[in-house]
Structures are given as C-alpha cells and as structure tokens.
Coordinates of C-alpha atoms in Angstrom, one line a residue:
Chain A
X162 CA -82.2 -77.8 -183.5
X163 CA -80.3 -80.0 -185.5
X164 CA -77.6 -81.7 -183.6
X165 CA -74.0 -83.1 -184.7
X166 CA -72.0 -85.6 -182.5
X167 CA -68.5 -85.8 -183.1
X168 CA -66.1 -88.5 -181.7
X169 CA -63.7 -88.7 -180.0
X170 CA -63.3 -85.2 -178.1
X171 CA -59.6 -85.5 -177.9
X172 CA -57.1 -87.6 -179.6
X173 CA -53.3 -87.8 -178.8
X174 CA -51.3 -89.8 -180.6
X175 CA -47.6 -90.4 -182.0
X176 CA -46.3 -89.1 -185.3
X177 CA -46.8 -91.7 -188.1
X178 CA -50.1 -93.1 -186.6
X179 CA -53.4 -93.1 -188.3
X180 CA -56.5 -91.9 -186.9
X181 CA -60.3 -91.4 -187.8
X182 CA -62.8 -88.7 -186.2
X183 CA -66.4 -89.2 -186.5
X184 CA -69.4 -86.8 -187.0
X185 CA -72.7 -88.5 -186.6
X186 CA -76.4 -86.7 -186.9
X187 CA -80.0 -88.1 -186.9
X188 CA -80.8 -85.0 -189.4
X189 CA -80.0 -85.0 -193.1
X190 CA -78.0 -82.0 -194.3
X191 CA -77.5 -80.3 -197.8
X192 CA -73.8 -81.0 -197.0
X193 CA -71.0 -81.6 -194.4
X194 CA -68.3 -79.5 -194.1
X195 CA -65.0 -80.1 -192.3
X196 CA -62.8 -77.2 -190.8
X197 CA -59.6 -77.0 -188.9
X198 CA -58.8 -74.3 -186.5
X199 CA -55.8 -73.2 -184.8
X200 CA -55.5 -71.3 -181.5
X201 CA -56.4 -67.8 -181.6
X202 CA -57.9 -68.2 -185.3
X203 CA -61.1 -68.8 -186.9
X204 CA -62.0 -72.1 -188.5
X205 CA -61.0 -72.6 -192.1
X206 CA -62.3 -75.0 -194.8
X207 CA -60.7 -78.3 -195.5
X208 CA -63.4 -79.8 -197.4
X209 CA -67.3 -79.8 -198.4
X210 CA -69.0 -83.1 -199.1
X211 CA -72.3 -83.0 -200.7
X212 CA -73.3 -86.2 -202.5
X213 CA -74.1 -89.4 -200.1
X214 CA -71.2 -91.9 -200.4
X215 CA -69.1 -89.3 -201.5
X216 CA -65.2 -89.8 -200.7
X217 CA -62.9 -87.0 -200.9
X218 CA -59.0 -87.0 -200.6
X219 CA -56.9 -83.9 -199.5
X220 CA -53.2 -85.5 -199.5
X221 CA -53.3 -87.7 -196.4
X222 CA -56.7 -86.6 -195.4
X223 CA -59.8 -88.7 -196.6
X224 CA -63.3 -87.3 -196.1
X225 CA -66.2 -89.7 -196.4
X226 CA -70.0 -88.8 -196.4
X227 CA -72.4 -91.3 -195.4
X228 CA -74.9 -93.1 -197.8
X229 CA -77.9 -91.5 -195.9
X230 CA -76.0 -88.2 -195.5
X231 CA -76.3 -88.2 -192.0
X232 CA -72.5 -89.0 -191.0
X233 CA -69.2 -88.1 -192.1
X234 CA -65.9 -89.3 -191.0
X235 CA -62.2 -87.8 -191.3
X236 CA -59.4 -90.2 -191.9
X237 CA -55.6 -89.0 -191.6
X238 CA -53.0 -91.1 -192.6
X239 CA -49.5 -90.9 -191.3
X240 CA -50.1 -88.0 -188.7
X241 CA -47.8 -85.1 -188.4
X242 CA -47.1 -82.5 -185.8
X243 CA -48.5 -80.3 -188.3
X244 CA -52.1 -81.8 -188.0
X245 CA -52.2 -80.6 -184.4
X246 CA -55.5 -78.5 -184.2
X247 CA -59.3 -78.5 -183.7
X248 CA -61.4 -80.5 -186.3
X249 CA -64.8 -79.2 -186.5
X250 CA -67.4 -80.9 -188.8
X251 CA -70.4 -78.7 -189.8
X252 CA -73.8 -79.5 -191.3
X253 CA -75.0 -76.9 -193.5
X254 CA -79.1 -76.6 -193.6
X255 CA -81.0 -76.7 -197.1
X256 CA -82.6 -73.3 -197.0
X257 CA -81.1 -71.3 -194.5
X258 CA -77.6 -71.8 -195.3
X259 CA -76.8 -71.8 -191.6
X260 CA -74.0 -74.3 -190.3
X261 CA -74.6 -76.4 -187.4
X262 CA -71.2 -77.3 -185.7
X263 CA -70.0 -80.4 -183.6
X264 CA -68.3 -79.8 -180.3
X265 CA -65.0 -80.6 -182.2
X266 CA -62.0 -82.9 -182.0
X267 CA -58.8 -81.6 -180.5
X268 CA -55.8 -83.4 -182.1
X269 CA -52.2 -83.5 -180.5
X270 CA -49.7 -85.2 -182.5
X271 CA -46.5 -85.9 -180.7
X272 CA -43.2 -85.7 -182.5
Chain B
X79 CA -58.2 -54.9 -197.1
X80 CA -60.4 -57.8 -198.6
X81 CA -61.9 -60.4 -196.3
X82 CA -63.9 -60.3 -193.2
X83 CA -63.0 -58.1 -190.1
X84 CA -64.1 -58.5 -186.4
X85 CA -63.8 -55.3 -184.0
X86 CA -62.5 -55.2 -181.4
X87 CA -60.4 -58.3 -180.9
X88 CA -60.5 -57.9 -177.2
X89 CA -62.9 -56.4 -175.0
X90 CA -63.4 -56.2 -171.1
X91 CA -66.8 -54.7 -169.9
X92 CA -68.6 -54.7 -166.7
X93 CA -71.9 -56.6 -166.1
X94 CA -75.0 -54.9 -167.1
X95 CA -73.3 -52.6 -169.8
X96 CA -74.3 -52.5 -173.6
X97 CA -71.4 -53.9 -175.7
X98 CA -71.4 -53.7 -179.8
X99 CA -69.2 -56.3 -181.6
X100 CA -68.7 -55.3 -185.0
X101 CA -68.4 -57.5 -188.1
X102 CA -67.6 -56.4 -191.7
X103 CA -67.0 -58.4 -195.1
X104 CA -66.1 -57.1 -198.6
X105 CA -67.2 -60.2 -200.8
X106 CA -70.9 -59.0 -200.7
X107 CA -72.0 -62.3 -199.4
X108 CA -75.5 -63.0 -199.0
X109 CA -75.3 -64.9 -195.4
X110 CA -73.8 -63.7 -192.3
X111 CA -73.5 -65.3 -189.0
X112 CA -72.6 -64.8 -185.5
X113 CA -71.0 -67.8 -183.5
X114 CA -69.9 -68.1 -179.9
X115 CA -67.2 -70.4 -178.9
X116 CA -66.7 -71.7 -175.3
X117 CA -63.9 -74.2 -173.9
X118 CA -65.3 -77.6 -174.3
X119 CA -67.8 -76.7 -176.9
X120 CA -67.8 -76.3 -180.9
X121 CA -69.4 -73.2 -182.4
X122 CA -73.0 -72.1 -181.1
X123 CA -75.0 -70.2 -183.7
X124 CA -76.5 -66.9 -182.2
X125 CA -77.9 -65.4 -185.2
X126 CA -77.8 -65.2 -188.8
X127 CA -78.6 -63.4 -191.8
X128 CA -79.4 -64.4 -195.3
X129 CA -79.6 -60.7 -196.7
X130 CA -79.9 -57.2 -195.7
X131 CA -82.8 -56.5 -193.4
X132 CA -83.5 -60.4 -192.9
X133 CA -82.2 -61.8 -189.7
X134 CA -83.1 -64.8 -187.7
X135 CA -82.2 -66.6 -184.6
X136 CA -79.8 -69.2 -184.1
X137 CA -79.4 -71.8 -181.0
X138 CA -78.5 -69.4 -178.5
X139 CA -80.0 -66.0 -179.2
X140 CA -81.2 -64.7 -175.6
X141 CA -79.4 -61.7 -174.5
X142 CA -78.2 -60.8 -178.0
X143 CA -79.6 -58.3 -180.7
X144 CA -78.4 -58.1 -184.5
X145 CA -79.0 -55.8 -187.0
X146 CA -78.2 -55.7 -190.9
X147 CA -79.0 -52.5 -192.5
X148 CA -76.3 -52.9 -195.2
X149 CA -74.9 -56.2 -196.8
X150 CA -71.4 -55.9 -195.7
X151 CA -72.0 -55.3 -191.8
X152 CA -73.7 -57.5 -189.1
X153 CA -73.1 -55.8 -185.7
X154 CA -73.8 -57.9 -182.5
X155 CA -75.0 -56.2 -179.5
X156 CA -75.2 -57.4 -176.0
X157 CA -77.9 -55.5 -174.5
X158 CA -76.8 -56.1 -170.8
X159 CA -73.9 -57.9 -170.6
X160 CA -73.7 -61.0 -168.2
X161 CA -70.8 -63.1 -167.1
X162 CA -72.2 -66.0 -168.6
X163 CA -71.8 -64.2 -172.1
X164 CA -67.9 -64.2 -171.5
X165 CA -66.8 -66.0 -174.6
X166 CA -65.0 -65.9 -178.0
X167 CA -67.2 -64.7 -180.5
X168 CA -67.0 -65.6 -184.4
X169 CA -68.4 -63.5 -187.4
X170 CA -68.6 -65.5 -190.5
X171 CA -70.0 -65.0 -194.1
X172 CA -70.8 -67.5 -197.0
X173 CA -72.1 -66.6 -200.8
X174 CA -74.4 -69.7 -201.3
X175 CA -75.6 -72.3 -199.2
X176 CA -72.9 -75.1 -199.7
X177 CA -70.0 -72.9 -200.1
X178 CA -67.2 -72.1 -197.7
X179 CA -68.1 -70.0 -194.7
X180 CA -65.3 -67.5 -194.1
X181 CA -64.5 -66.5 -190.3
X182 CA -63.0 -63.4 -188.8
X183 CA -60.3 -63.8 -186.2
X184 CA -62.6 -63.4 -183.3
X185 CA -63.5 -61.2 -180.5
X186 CA -62.7 -62.4 -177.2
X187 CA -65.0 -60.9 -174.9
X188 CA -64.8 -60.9 -171.0
X189 CA -67.6 -59.7 -168.8
X190 CA -66.6 -58.8 -165.2

C-alpha cells in the first residue's frame, strides 16, 4: 500500500498569516491532487499536478510538485476565514486510477 | 439530476445486519470508488472499479462486498455490520486516471 503523510495535522492561524501544508510519500504517483472538504460534504478538487517540479497558482494558493514526483506542498498567502476547512492530498496511481489520500490538514483561520 | 448521488444520507443499523449503501453517477465514468472516513483519518479506500464487472480491493476491504453490473451504479454491502464499521462512507467517480474524482455527499452509518 502506498502511503501519503501530511503535515501538520492541525493548523490554527490568524487572518492574514501565511501557511504551508506538506504531503510526502516514498512512492511515485502518476499525479498529485489537492482537495478541500467542508463539514458534511464530500471533498472537492482544488488542483492536479502532474509534472515533476510543476508549480500551479490558484489566486492565493500555490501548489508545488516535487522534482521526484513523491511530494507536494500547498502554500496559502494571507489566509482568510473562508479558507477554513480540511485539506487533503491524494496520489493517483498509474494504471489503477485509484487515489490514496493523506490523513488531511484541518485548517482554522481566525478573524 | 446530473452528478453522483449516494443513498441513504444517514443510516442506523444493528450489529449483524446486512446493509447496502447505494451510489449512482450520471456521467458514465469508468472508475468508481468507495471510501470510508473516520475521525482523525483521511479517506481510506475500501473497493474500486475500473469498469462494469471489474472490481478490486482497496486498503480496507474486509467485511464489505461490492458489485458493478452497470456502469452507473456501484453499491457497497456490509454483509454483517459491526460497530467498527461506524463511519462516513463516500462514493466517488472519475472519467480518466489523472482527472478529478467527484464525490457524493456521503452516507453517515452508525452500527449499534
């Protein structure tokens, strides 16, 4: 079983601060995806990174895929209370199309 | 309605009973998945399917059975429910390998 380790597990910060969430694996995945989950809902995709070294920006969110395609990071600039939620990284396997999820990072942004 | 729907949303059952959770998607996606989510954990894969009549075990398959006779449906059955199977269950589908996985709203199952 391929494992993904996410850190930190919990993060509580003030509005306006910056933060980084990490996702690490000993395995290589076809792609790495980041999802955000609200209470009582299913996860919703934020981004997919496919190429080693790839950087994608989504407004205040910056996603990076490691050169070796085993790790990824999510950086949020000037966090807002609306960013509060559970952030999950997921590695997609080459042939099976299935995703392995990390345990998630629960982010709380206080006004 | 277009999308992926799960039923029921909430279910309470007794230990030892058989329970079936339903999942239906309208996109004709090839891949479908069942995950469970427990407090303090992310999503753990129970079973997945790459196409109709093709299913395979995930990380935590014990005590569960799936079938996929039609592309759009992927029911999950707990043959004899146990308290350890109390969890929130999510069904998901995706069209191709690196594309977005779309999730249902989840089924909160409590086994008493």
